[in-house]
């Protein structure tokens, strides 16, 4: 098959499977067709793992675990650095693949690869600094100093990593790198759209020297093999990013294993009358529309105080109309949505809101999966778009009486990922931030995950646990105490 490190499918009959010796054609068995969002056509196929093959993969990982958990930290770190270098070397090809598979524009695709390489390097370094502690018994009543606990961190075992389509490289790497650095082995279930990306980064890990019994990518449709993977008795931890619906399903199926769940969001940008309006506009527009709004942290509603609502909405609409719309190769901001079903969902939500009285400040236009960006003003609480996550290029504006109403409306959401407050009164912003029931509050900036050593947390339906280099390392290892009785 491919002679370069990165395998890019060349057409609908190209079916790929990643084995220990590299790429092979799919031989017997089921295949999964991967559709390109731009063409709407099959761009290639991947092998659909059977439950038997999943068992074989996990068995192989269990063998690998015996060696990997004993591999010196410096050696694990060195291999991770080499993997990051491989990603960087192959960034242009990987970006081509992301453009094809998920229609992410070239600049953002390249950023995703670079960010992933940076994440791996940082994790390799941070993992070296995970230290334990020593406790002496005499701090507790009735005990003596002759009892000493040495507390350290140990791996969990087999980690199941399930990333979503919108960051098939980055949200795979942010799971795999801390898991491996912590001494775990990883079974990666890539998203269907993003399956080629998932297999390619796994292959680059092999090329970097990471053994093929330490990470294995198993491809297949989530709803077909997902339950089997999630409830597998030999999976020791699940690290999932995706929709709240799937996350809740996984939480019901998983049996007594730690879960790290990063789920959906409905992040609000609250704009107060004393805000720097141009700064708010710039952050809101890039926050809402980059990668066509297909980001968990996208600004998904603006809550603006009435006094400045006309001014802000006009400025936002003007900037949105200047956004580039089209193909990922042309570096357009708004590109075709991941599927026709996704585009239908957004389109229906927009039209429903308009039929209920919302006013579109931008022309309504759709060509297949390509939905042109929409700013909806005069959105009210009875509209679906005020509460649901569209995962597409639509920004609802809700007019409010004051900051307190904004906080109440933000908190009334089932989600609790992030919120933004735009005001020049930073003390007030701090007071309001205290009241917001979200994982992160951004003051005078758009909602977003990075930098990736910051904690990334969701409350309520937005998730469980914390991501971020150090937090992920902690989540994918556990404490172990060895007590010396002198
Ligand atoms: P999704 O449909 O929930 O899929 C996410 C992943 O789960 C995919 O790999 C999918 O595989 C897999 N999956 C589906 N059903 C499964 C099952 N029964 N068991 C195990 N795995 C299963 O989400 P998406 O459409 O890819 O991503 C969009 C959603 O993710 C949005 O709601 C967004 O807000 C959220 N998201 C959240 C964050 C965060 O950090 N909070 C980050 C990114 C995205 P298939 O592709 O094969 O179905
Ligand atoms: O889609 C969810 C991602 O975790 C968001 O990351 O804010 O860097 O785009 P981002």
Short mmCIF file of C-alpha atoms and ligand atoms in Angstrom, two decimals:
data_model
loop_
_atom_site.label_atom_id
_atom_site.label_comp_id
_atom_site.label_asym_id
_atom_site.label_seq_id
_atom_site.Cartn_x
_atom_site.Cartn_y
_atom_site.Cartn_z
CA UNK A 1 0.00 0.00 0.00
CA UNK A 2 1.37 3.45 0.84
CA UNK A 3 5.12 4.04 0.58
CA UNK A 4 5.09 7.10 2.83
CA UNK A 5 4.57 7.01 6.58
CA UNK A 6 1.10 8.49 6.34
CA UNK A 7 -1.52 6.42 4.58
CA UNK A 8 -4.16 8.45 2.76
CA UNK A 9 -6.92 6.44 1.06
CA UNK A 10 -7.02 6.89 -2.68
CA UNK A 11 -10.63 5.95 -3.33
CA UNK A 12 -13.73 4.04 -2.28
CA UNK A 13 -12.15 0.64 -2.88
CA UNK A 14 -9.11 1.33 -0.74
CA UNK A 15 -9.66 -0.50 2.54
CA UNK A 16 -7.00 -0.21 5.24
CA UNK A 17 -6.14 -2.15 8.32
CA UNK A 18 -3.22 -1.41 10.59
CA UNK A 19 -1.40 -4.52 11.75
CA UNK A 20 1.83 -5.07 13.66
CA UNK A 21 3.80 -5.10 10.43
CA UNK A 22 2.21 -1.87 9.21
CA UNK A 23 -0.57 -1.29 6.69
CA UNK A 24 -2.37 -4.19 5.12
CA UNK A 25 -5.34 -4.39 2.81
CA UNK A 26 -8.56 -5.54 4.42
CA UNK A 27 -8.92 -9.19 3.60
CA UNK A 28 -11.89 -11.04 4.96
CA UNK A 29 -14.48 -9.50 7.15
CA UNK A 30 -16.62 -6.44 7.47
CA UNK A 31 -15.58 -3.01 6.30
CA UNK A 32 -16.67 0.48 7.30
CA UNK A 33 -17.06 3.09 4.58
CA UNK A 34 -15.70 6.51 5.46
CA UNK A 35 -17.50 9.46 3.86
CA UNK A 36 -15.73 12.72 3.06
CA UNK A 37 -17.75 15.74 4.21
CA UNK A 38 -16.77 17.81 1.16
CA UNK A 39 -17.68 15.33 -1.56
CA UNK A 40 -20.26 13.35 0.39
CA UNK A 41 -18.69 10.30 -1.26
CA UNK A 42 -16.84 7.32 0.17
CA UNK A 43 -13.16 8.28 0.45
CA UNK A 44 -11.98 4.85 1.60
CA UNK A 45 -12.80 2.03 3.95
CA UNK A 46 -11.41 0.64 7.17
CA UNK A 47 -11.58 -2.80 8.67
CA UNK A 48 -14.41 -3.38 11.15
CA UNK A 49 -12.95 -5.22 14.14
CA UNK A 50 -14.91 -8.19 15.38
CA UNK A 51 -15.35 -8.94 19.07
CA UNK A 52 -12.91 -11.81 18.66
CA UNK A 53 -10.29 -9.47 17.21
CA UNK A 54 -10.90 -7.03 20.05
CA UNK A 55 -10.21 -9.87 22.51
CA UNK A 56 -6.99 -10.70 20.66
CA UNK A 57 -5.92 -7.06 20.72
CA UNK A 58 -6.55 -6.74 24.44
CA UNK A 59 -4.73 -9.99 25.13
CA UNK A 60 -1.74 -8.67 23.23
CA UNK A 61 -1.90 -5.40 25.18
CA UNK A 62 -1.96 -7.29 28.45
CA UNK A 63 1.27 -8.99 27.46
CA UNK A 64 2.77 -5.65 26.46
CA UNK A 65 1.71 -4.16 29.78
CA UNK A 66 3.99 -6.52 31.69
CA UNK A 67 7.02 -4.97 29.98
CA UNK A 68 5.79 -1.42 29.48
CA UNK A 69 4.91 -0.81 33.12
CA UNK A 70 8.48 -1.76 34.01
CA UNK A 71 10.03 0.33 31.24
CA UNK A 72 12.09 3.13 32.78
CA UNK A 73 10.35 6.49 32.85
CA UNK A 74 13.17 8.11 30.92
CA UNK A 75 12.79 5.47 28.21
CA UNK A 76 9.03 5.98 28.00
CA UNK A 77 9.66 9.72 27.77
CA UNK A 78 12.24 9.26 25.02
CA UNK A 79 9.82 7.17 22.94
CA UNK A 80 7.08 9.75 23.41
CA UNK A 81 9.40 12.55 22.27
CA UNK A 82 10.24 10.46 19.20
CA UNK A 83 6.51 10.00 18.52
CA UNK A 84 5.95 13.75 18.74
CA UNK A 85 8.81 14.28 16.28
CA UNK A 86 7.16 11.83 13.87
CA UNK A 87 3.91 13.79 14.02
CA UNK A 88 5.76 16.99 13.25
CA UNK A 89 7.70 15.43 10.37
CA UNK A 90 4.47 14.17 8.84
CA UNK A 91 2.34 17.22 9.61
CA UNK A 92 1.58 18.20 5.98
CA UNK A 93 0.32 14.69 5.09
CA UNK A 94 -1.66 14.38 8.30
CA UNK A 95 -3.22 17.78 7.60
CA UNK A 96 -4.20 16.59 4.11
CA UNK A 97 -5.87 13.63 5.73
CA UNK A 98 -7.83 15.78 8.20
CA UNK A 99 -9.02 17.98 5.34
CA UNK A 100 -10.25 14.88 3.53
CA UNK A 101 -11.75 13.04 6.50
CA UNK A 102 -13.34 15.81 8.57
CA UNK A 103 -13.08 18.95 6.38
CA UNK A 104 -10.99 20.88 8.89
CA UNK A 105 -9.19 23.68 7.08
CA UNK A 106 -5.49 23.43 6.38
CA UNK A 107 -4.35 25.97 8.97
CA UNK A 108 -6.42 24.43 11.78
CA UNK A 109 -5.38 20.93 10.73
CA UNK A 110 -1.71 21.89 10.91
CA UNK A 111 -2.36 23.56 14.27
CA UNK A 112 -3.98 20.36 15.52
CA UNK A 113 -0.88 18.34 14.64
CA UNK A 114 1.54 20.87 16.12
CA UNK A 115 -0.55 21.19 19.28
CA UNK A 116 -0.57 17.40 19.60
CA UNK A 117 3.20 17.17 19.22
CA UNK A 118 3.62 19.92 21.82
CA UNK A 119 1.27 18.06 24.13
CA UNK A 120 3.28 14.85 23.85
CA UNK A 121 6.58 16.62 24.54
CA UNK A 122 5.10 18.39 27.56
CA UNK A 123 3.56 15.17 28.88
CA UNK A 124 6.84 13.30 28.51
CA UNK A 125 8.54 15.98 30.62
CA UNK A 126 5.74 16.33 33.17
CA UNK A 127 5.55 12.57 33.61
CA UNK A 128 9.15 12.58 34.80
CA UNK A 129 8.16 14.97 37.57
CA UNK A 130 5.35 12.90 39.08
CA UNK A 131 6.60 12.23 42.56
CA UNK A 132 5.25 10.45 45.59
CA UNK A 133 5.52 11.17 49.31
CA UNK A 134 6.51 9.53 52.55
CA UNK A 135 4.18 9.54 55.56
CA UNK A 136 5.22 8.65 59.10
CA UNK A 137 2.74 6.91 61.41
CA UNK A 138 3.34 9.12 64.43
CA UNK A 139 1.25 11.93 62.95
CA UNK A 140 -1.82 9.86 63.86
CA UNK A 141 -2.83 9.38 67.51
CA UNK A 142 -1.57 6.17 69.09
CA UNK A 143 0.86 5.37 66.25
CA UNK A 144 4.66 5.41 66.14
CA UNK A 145 7.33 6.58 63.76
CA UNK A 146 8.19 2.97 63.08
CA UNK A 147 5.35 2.72 60.58
CA UNK A 148 6.18 4.45 57.29
CA UNK A 149 4.05 4.70 54.16
CA UNK A 150 5.75 5.29 50.84
CA UNK A 151 3.08 6.64 48.52
CA UNK A 152 3.67 6.53 44.79
CA UNK A 153 1.69 6.36 41.57
CA UNK A 154 1.19 3.20 39.51
CA UNK A 155 -0.55 2.57 36.19
CA UNK A 156 -4.11 1.32 35.85
CA UNK A 157 -3.56 -1.24 33.08
CA UNK A 158 -5.49 -1.23 29.79
CA UNK A 159 -6.89 2.23 29.01
CA UNK A 160 -9.66 2.53 26.43
CA UNK A 161 -9.31 5.85 24.57
CA UNK A 162 -12.30 7.06 22.54
CA UNK A 163 -11.91 10.46 20.84
CA UNK A 164 -14.56 12.33 18.80
CA UNK A 165 -14.48 13.28 15.12
CA UNK A 166 -13.69 16.95 15.63
CA UNK A 167 -10.14 16.44 16.96
CA UNK A 168 -9.27 12.90 15.87
CA UNK A 169 -5.55 13.50 16.35
CA UNK A 170 -5.44 15.88 19.29
CA UNK A 171 -8.12 14.29 21.43
CA UNK A 172 -6.52 10.89 20.79
CA UNK A 173 -3.07 12.10 21.72
CA UNK A 174 -4.27 13.87 24.88
CA UNK A 175 -5.49 10.49 26.08
CA UNK A 176 -2.72 8.23 24.76
CA UNK A 177 0.35 10.23 25.81
CA UNK A 178 -0.52 10.57 29.53
CA UNK A 179 -1.72 6.96 29.60
CA UNK A 180 1.56 5.68 28.15
CA UNK A 181 3.71 7.96 30.28
CA UNK A 182 1.84 6.64 33.30
CA UNK A 183 2.82 3.08 32.34
CA UNK A 184 -0.53 1.99 30.88
CA UNK A 185 -1.22 0.36 27.54
CA UNK A 186 -3.89 1.79 25.24
CA UNK A 187 -6.65 0.45 23.06
CA UNK A 188 -7.70 3.31 20.77
CA UNK A 189 -11.17 3.33 19.23
CA UNK A 190 -10.94 6.16 16.71
CA UNK A 191 -14.08 7.97 15.57
CA UNK A 192 -15.43 6.58 12.29
CA UNK A 193 -14.72 9.90 10.61
CA UNK A 194 -11.17 10.19 11.82
CA UNK A 195 -10.43 6.47 11.63
CA UNK A 196 -7.61 6.99 9.13
CA UNK A 197 -6.16 9.70 11.35
CA UNK A 198 -6.34 7.39 14.38
CA UNK A 199 -4.62 4.54 12.57
CA UNK A 200 -1.96 6.86 11.18
CA UNK A 201 -0.94 8.32 14.52
CA UNK A 202 -0.78 4.77 15.91
CA UNK A 203 1.45 3.72 13.02
CA UNK A 204 3.68 6.74 13.64
CA UNK A 205 3.94 5.63 17.27
CA UNK A 206 5.23 2.25 16.02
CA UNK A 207 7.68 3.99 13.70
CA UNK A 208 8.86 6.00 16.70
CA UNK A 209 9.71 2.78 18.51
CA UNK A 210 6.65 2.40 20.75
CA UNK A 211 5.95 -1.35 20.76
CA UNK A 212 2.91 -2.62 18.88
CA UNK A 213 1.67 -4.35 22.03
CA UNK A 214 1.48 -1.06 23.90
CA UNK A 215 -1.00 0.76 21.67
CA UNK A 216 -3.48 -0.79 19.25
CA UNK A 217 -6.11 1.01 17.18
CA UNK A 218 -9.33 -0.93 16.66
CA UNK A 219 -11.56 0.52 14.00
CA UNK A 220 -15.30 0.05 13.67
CA UNK A 221 -18.54 1.89 14.21
CA UNK A 222 -18.98 3.02 17.80
CA UNK A 223 -22.53 1.83 18.23
CA UNK A 224 -21.50 -1.60 16.87
CA UNK A 225 -18.33 -2.41 18.84
CA UNK A 226 -18.59 0.34 21.47
CA UNK A 227 -20.59 -1.58 24.03
CA UNK A 228 -18.29 -4.57 23.75
CA UNK A 229 -15.21 -2.44 24.30
CA UNK A 230 -16.68 -0.39 27.10
CA UNK A 231 -17.91 -3.36 29.11
CA UNK A 232 -14.84 -5.50 28.39
CA UNK A 233 -13.67 -7.07 31.66
CA UNK A 234 -10.02 -6.43 30.81
CA UNK A 235 -10.41 -2.70 30.23
CA UNK A 236 -9.26 -0.90 33.38
CA UNK A 237 -10.08 2.71 32.55
CA UNK A 238 -12.09 4.63 29.95
CA UNK A 239 -11.13 8.05 28.68
CA UNK A 240 -13.89 9.32 26.39
CA UNK A 241 -14.61 12.57 24.59
CA UNK A 242 -17.82 13.01 22.65
CA UNK A 243 -21.48 13.77 22.98
CA UNK A 244 -23.29 13.74 26.30
CA UNK A 245 -25.65 11.11 24.95
CA UNK A 246 -22.82 8.67 24.18
CA UNK A 247 -20.99 9.57 27.40
CA UNK A 248 -24.04 8.77 29.50
CA UNK A 249 -24.52 5.53 27.61
CA UNK A 250 -20.90 4.55 28.32
CA UNK A 251 -21.28 5.44 32.00
CA UNK A 252 -24.20 3.00 32.21
CA UNK A 253 -22.34 0.20 30.45
CA UNK A 254 -18.94 0.46 32.11
CA UNK A 255 -18.46 -1.81 35.09
CA UNK A 256 -16.42 -0.51 38.04
CA UNK A 257 -13.73 1.25 36.03
CA UNK A 258 -12.62 4.87 36.41
CA UNK A 259 -14.14 7.15 33.78
CA UNK A 260 -12.87 10.41 32.37
CA UNK A 261 -15.68 11.92 30.32
CA UNK A 262 -15.48 15.12 28.32
CA UNK A 263 -18.87 15.81 26.84
CA UNK A 264 -20.99 18.47 25.20
CA UNK A 265 -21.39 22.14 26.02
CA UNK A 266 -23.57 25.20 25.52
CA UNK A 267 -21.03 27.84 26.45
CA UNK A 268 -22.41 31.32 27.03
CA UNK A 269 -20.63 34.61 26.39
CA UNK A 270 -22.09 37.20 28.79
CA UNK A 271 -21.50 40.74 27.54
CA UNK A 272 -21.96 43.60 30.02
CA UNK A 273 -22.50 47.27 29.10
CA UNK A 274 -18.96 48.33 30.03
CA UNK A 275 -17.32 45.67 27.83
CA UNK A 276 -14.77 46.48 25.17
CA UNK A 277 -17.24 45.76 22.37
CA UNK A 278 -14.71 45.16 19.62
CA UNK A 279 -12.79 42.72 21.77
CA UNK A 280 -16.03 40.93 22.66
CA UNK A 281 -17.04 40.80 18.99
CA UNK A 282 -13.70 39.35 17.86
CA UNK A 283 -13.68 36.68 20.55
CA UNK A 284 -17.32 35.77 20.06
CA UNK A 285 -17.03 35.40 16.30
CA UNK A 286 -13.86 33.31 16.34
CA UNK A 287 -15.15 31.37 19.35
CA UNK A 288 -18.45 30.58 17.67
CA UNK A 289 -17.45 29.85 14.10
CA UNK A 290 -13.99 28.29 13.97
CA UNK A 291 -14.22 24.79 12.48
CA UNK A 292 -17.80 25.75 11.63
CA UNK A 293 -18.83 25.67 15.29
CA UNK A 294 -17.94 21.99 15.65
CA UNK A 295 -16.12 22.45 18.95
CA UNK A 296 -17.36 21.52 22.40
CA UNK A 297 -16.09 24.88 23.65
CA UNK A 298 -17.56 26.97 20.84
CA UNK A 299 -19.41 30.07 22.00
CA UNK A 300 -22.91 28.66 21.60
CA UNK A 301 -24.96 31.61 22.83
CA UNK A 302 -24.43 35.30 23.51
CA UNK A 303 -26.19 36.80 26.52
CA UNK A 304 -25.95 40.54 26.04
CA UNK A 305 -27.35 43.34 28.20
CA UNK A 306 -30.07 45.19 26.27
CA UNK A 307 -28.36 48.63 26.35
CA UNK A 308 -25.59 47.45 24.05
CA UNK A 309 -27.36 44.60 22.25
CA UNK A 310 -28.03 46.47 18.99
CA UNK A 311 -24.44 47.67 18.79
CA UNK A 312 -22.94 44.24 19.52
CA UNK A 313 -25.25 42.27 17.25
CA UNK A 314 -24.58 44.62 14.33
CA UNK A 315 -20.83 44.32 14.81
CA UNK A 316 -21.00 40.54 15.19
CA UNK A 317 -23.14 40.16 12.07
CA UNK A 318 -20.81 42.37 10.03
CA UNK A 319 -17.80 40.28 11.01
CA UNK A 320 -19.61 37.00 10.44
CA UNK A 321 -20.58 38.03 6.92
CA UNK A 322 -16.89 38.54 6.17
CA UNK A 323 -15.99 34.97 7.20
CA UNK A 324 -14.71 32.78 4.42
CA UNK A 325 -16.99 29.88 3.52
CA UNK A 326 -16.04 26.94 1.33
CA UNK A 327 -13.45 24.20 1.17
CA UNK A 328 -10.83 23.25 3.73
CA UNK A 329 -8.03 23.38 1.11
CA UNK A 330 -8.80 27.09 0.63
CA UNK A 331 -8.45 27.62 4.37
CA UNK A 332 -12.05 28.74 4.73
CA UNK A 333 -13.27 29.27 8.29
CA UNK A 334 -16.62 27.68 7.62
CA UNK A 335 -16.41 24.37 5.78
CA UNK A 336 -18.89 21.53 5.16
CA UNK A 337 -20.25 19.95 8.34
CA UNK A 338 -19.24 16.40 9.16
CA UNK A 339 -22.37 14.80 7.67
CA UNK A 340 -25.67 15.53 5.99
CA UNK A 341 -27.42 14.47 9.17
CA UNK A 342 -25.43 17.08 11.14
CA UNK A 343 -26.23 19.77 8.57
CA UNK A 344 -29.94 18.85 8.63
CA UNK A 345 -29.94 19.08 12.42
CA UNK A 346 -28.48 22.60 12.45
CA UNK A 347 -30.60 23.77 9.56
CA UNK A 348 -33.82 22.60 11.24
CA UNK A 349 -32.85 24.30 14.47
CA UNK A 350 -32.21 27.59 12.67
CA UNK A 351 -35.48 27.49 10.75
CA UNK A 352 -37.47 26.46 13.78
CA UNK A 353 -36.10 29.45 15.75
CA UNK A 354 -36.96 31.80 12.89
CA UNK A 355 -40.49 30.42 12.75
CA UNK A 356 -40.74 31.23 16.47
CA UNK A 357 -39.65 34.86 16.02
CA UNK A 358 -35.84 34.86 15.97
CA UNK A 359 -34.34 37.24 13.41
CA UNK A 360 -31.46 36.14 11.21
CA UNK A 361 -28.91 38.94 10.74
CA UNK A 362 -27.15 36.97 8.00
CA UNK A 363 -28.46 35.45 4.76
CA UNK A 364 -29.68 31.85 5.11
CA UNK A 365 -27.83 29.67 2.68
CA UNK A 366 -26.99 25.99 2.48
CA UNK A 367 -25.28 23.87 -0.19
CA UNK A 368 -25.30 20.20 0.82
CA UNK A 369 -23.37 19.90 4.07
CA UNK A 370 -22.11 23.46 3.79
CA UNK A 371 -24.22 25.68 6.04
CA UNK A 372 -23.30 29.36 5.77
CA UNK A 373 -22.79 31.05 9.16
CA UNK A 374 -25.94 32.35 10.82
CA UNK A 375 -26.37 34.95 13.56
CA UNK A 376 -29.80 34.72 15.17
CA UNK A 377 -30.95 37.77 17.13
CA UNK A 378 -33.95 38.03 19.46
CA UNK A 379 -33.64 34.42 20.52
CA UNK A 380 -35.90 33.62 23.46
CA UNK A 381 -35.90 30.96 26.15
CA UNK A 382 -38.64 28.93 24.54
CA UNK A 383 -36.49 28.17 21.46
CA UNK A 384 -34.47 24.97 21.13
CA UNK A 385 -31.45 26.93 19.89
CA UNK A 386 -31.27 28.67 23.28
CA UNK A 387 -30.49 25.35 25.01
CA UNK A 388 -29.37 22.64 22.60
CA UNK A 389 -25.88 22.16 21.23
CA UNK A 390 -26.10 22.66 17.43
CA UNK A 391 -22.44 21.74 16.70
CA UNK A 392 -22.65 23.92 13.63
CA UNK A 393 -22.25 27.53 12.46
CA UNK A 394 -25.14 29.24 14.25
CA UNK A 395 -24.89 31.83 17.01
CA UNK A 396 -28.00 32.73 19.02
CA UNK A 397 -28.13 36.14 20.69
CA UNK A 398 -30.34 36.47 23.77
CA UNK A 399 -30.99 39.91 25.20
CA UNK A 400 -30.87 40.19 29.00
CA UNK A 401 -31.60 42.87 31.61
CA UNK A 402 -28.35 42.54 33.53
CA UNK A 403 -25.44 40.38 34.65
CA UNK A 404 -27.48 38.45 37.19
CA UNK A 405 -29.94 37.33 34.54
CA UNK A 406 -26.99 36.30 32.36
CA UNK A 407 -25.55 34.13 35.13
CA UNK A 408 -28.96 32.59 35.85
CA UNK A 409 -29.51 31.83 32.17
CA UNK A 410 -26.03 30.38 31.78
CA UNK A 411 -26.58 28.18 34.83
CA UNK A 412 -30.01 27.04 33.68
CA UNK A 413 -28.33 24.94 30.99
CA UNK A 414 -27.97 21.20 31.46
CA UNK A 415 -24.32 21.73 30.43
CA UNK A 416 -21.48 23.25 32.43
CA UNK A 417 -18.36 23.32 30.29
CA UNK A 418 -17.23 26.95 30.08
CA UNK A 419 -18.58 30.52 30.12
CA UNK A 420 -17.11 33.88 29.14
CA UNK A 421 -17.71 37.29 30.72
CA UNK A 422 -16.86 40.48 28.86
CA UNK A 423 -16.52 43.54 31.11
CA UNK A 424 -13.84 46.07 32.03
CA UNK A 425 -14.69 45.63 35.71
CA UNK A 426 -12.47 42.68 36.55
CA UNK A 427 -13.51 42.61 40.22
CA UNK A 428 -17.12 42.21 39.17
CA UNK A 429 -16.12 39.55 36.68
CA UNK A 430 -14.50 37.59 39.51
CA UNK A 431 -17.66 37.84 41.60
CA UNK A 432 -19.79 36.62 38.68
CA UNK A 433 -17.31 33.84 37.89
CA UNK A 434 -17.86 32.53 41.41
CA UNK A 435 -21.54 32.09 40.60
CA UNK A 436 -21.13 30.30 37.27
CA UNK A 437 -21.54 26.54 37.50
CA UNK A 438 -19.00 25.60 34.83
CA UNK A 439 -15.54 24.06 34.68
CA UNK A 440 -13.82 27.21 33.41
CA UNK A 441 -14.75 30.90 33.24
CA UNK A 442 -12.94 33.05 30.72
CA UNK A 443 -12.76 36.74 31.54
CA UNK A 444 -12.53 38.88 28.41
CA UNK A 445 -11.64 35.94 26.20
CA UNK A 446 -13.45 33.29 24.19
CA UNK A 447 -14.31 29.92 25.63
CA UNK A 448 -11.62 27.40 24.67
CA UNK A 449 -9.69 24.44 26.06
CA UNK A 450 -6.04 25.39 25.81
CA UNK A 451 -3.32 25.93 26.76
CA UNK A 452 -3.32 22.23 27.36
CA UNK A 453 -1.58 22.23 30.72
CA UNK A 454 -4.55 24.13 32.17
CA UNK A 455 -7.28 21.97 33.72
CA UNK A 456 -10.18 21.24 31.40
CA UNK A 457 -13.27 20.28 33.33
CA UNK A 458 -16.99 19.96 32.67
CA UNK A 459 -19.73 20.09 35.28
CA UNK A 460 -23.25 18.61 34.99
CA UNK A 461 -23.85 17.05 31.55
CA UNK A 462 -20.47 18.33 30.30
CA UNK A 463 -18.40 15.63 31.90
CA UNK A 464 -16.58 13.97 34.76
CA UNK A 465 -12.97 14.40 35.82
CA UNK A 466 -10.27 16.75 34.61
CA UNK A 467 -8.11 16.75 31.50
CA UNK A 468 -4.88 18.73 31.03
CA UNK A 469 -1.33 17.38 31.03
CA UNK A 470 -0.79 16.92 34.76
CA UNK A 471 -4.47 16.25 35.52
CA UNK A 472 -4.61 13.54 32.86
CA UNK A 473 -1.46 11.90 34.21
CA UNK A 474 -3.06 11.83 37.65
CA UNK A 475 -6.35 10.50 36.29
CA UNK A 476 -4.64 7.65 34.47
CA UNK A 477 -2.54 6.47 37.40
CA UNK A 478 -3.54 5.58 40.93
CA UNK A 479 -2.01 5.93 44.34
CA UNK A 480 -0.24 2.95 45.83
CA UNK A 481 0.96 2.82 49.40
CA UNK A 482 3.69 0.47 50.59
CA UNK A 483 3.97 0.43 54.38
CA UNK A 484 7.25 -0.36 56.05
CA UNK A 485 6.91 -1.63 59.63
CA UNK A 486 10.29 -1.05 61.18
P1 LIG B 1 -20.14 10.96 19.51
O1 LIG B 1 -21.09 10.64 18.44
O2 LIG B 1 -20.59 10.84 20.92
O3 LIG B 1 -18.87 10.03 19.25
C1 LIG B 1 -17.71 10.13 20.02
C2 LIG B 1 -16.92 8.84 19.95
O4 LIG B 1 -17.67 7.81 20.60
C3 LIG B 1 -16.68 8.35 18.53
O5 LIG B 1 -15.41 7.74 18.49
C4 LIG B 1 -17.77 7.31 18.35
O6 LIG B 1 -17.46 6.35 17.37
C5 LIG B 1 -17.79 6.69 19.73
N1 LIG B 1 -19.00 5.97 20.07
C6 LIG B 1 -20.24 6.11 19.56
N2 LIG B 1 -21.09 5.24 20.17
C7 LIG B 1 -20.37 4.55 21.07
C8 LIG B 1 -20.66 3.53 22.01
N3 LIG B 1 -21.88 3.01 22.16
N4 LIG B 1 -19.66 3.06 22.79
C9 LIG B 1 -18.42 3.53 22.67
N5 LIG B 1 -18.08 4.50 21.79
C10 LIG B 1 -19.03 5.01 21.01
O7 LIG B 1 -19.57 12.45 19.37
P2 LIG B 1 -19.01 13.18 18.06
O8 LIG B 1 -20.15 13.46 17.16
O9 LIG B 1 -17.83 12.44 17.53
O10 LIG B 1 -18.44 14.53 18.68
C11 LIG B 1 -19.26 15.63 18.90
C12 LIG B 1 -19.66 15.74 20.35
O11 LIG B 1 -18.52 15.63 21.17
C13 LIG B 1 -20.28 17.07 20.71
O12 LIG B 1 -21.35 16.86 21.60
C14 LIG B 1 -19.16 17.80 21.43
O13 LIG B 1 -19.57 18.80 22.29
C15 LIG B 1 -18.47 16.70 22.10
N6 LIG B 1 -17.07 17.03 22.39
C16 LIG B 1 -16.73 17.32 23.67
C17 LIG B 1 -15.44 17.68 23.96
C18 LIG B 1 -15.00 18.01 25.36
O14 LIG B 1 -13.80 18.05 25.58
N7 LIG B 1 -15.89 18.28 26.30
C19 LIG B 1 -14.47 17.71 22.96
C20 LIG B 1 -14.86 17.41 21.65
C21 LIG B 1 -16.18 17.07 21.38
P3 LIG B 1 -18.10 6.47 15.90
O15 LIG B 1 -17.54 7.70 15.31
O16 LIG B 1 -17.65 5.23 15.26
O17 LIG B 1 -19.58 6.54 16.09
O1 LIG B 2 -14.26 20.18 20.90
C1 LIG B 2 -13.78 20.16 22.02
C2 LIG B 2 -12.38 20.48 22.26
O2 LIG B 2 -11.95 19.97 23.49
C3 LIG B 2 -12.24 21.97 22.21
O3 LIG B 2 -10.91 22.34 22.13
O4 LIG B 2 -11.28 24.76 22.61
O5 LIG B 2 -9.11 23.93 21.76
O6 LIG B 2 -11.11 23.96 20.27
P1 LIG B 2 -10.59 23.82 21.67
#
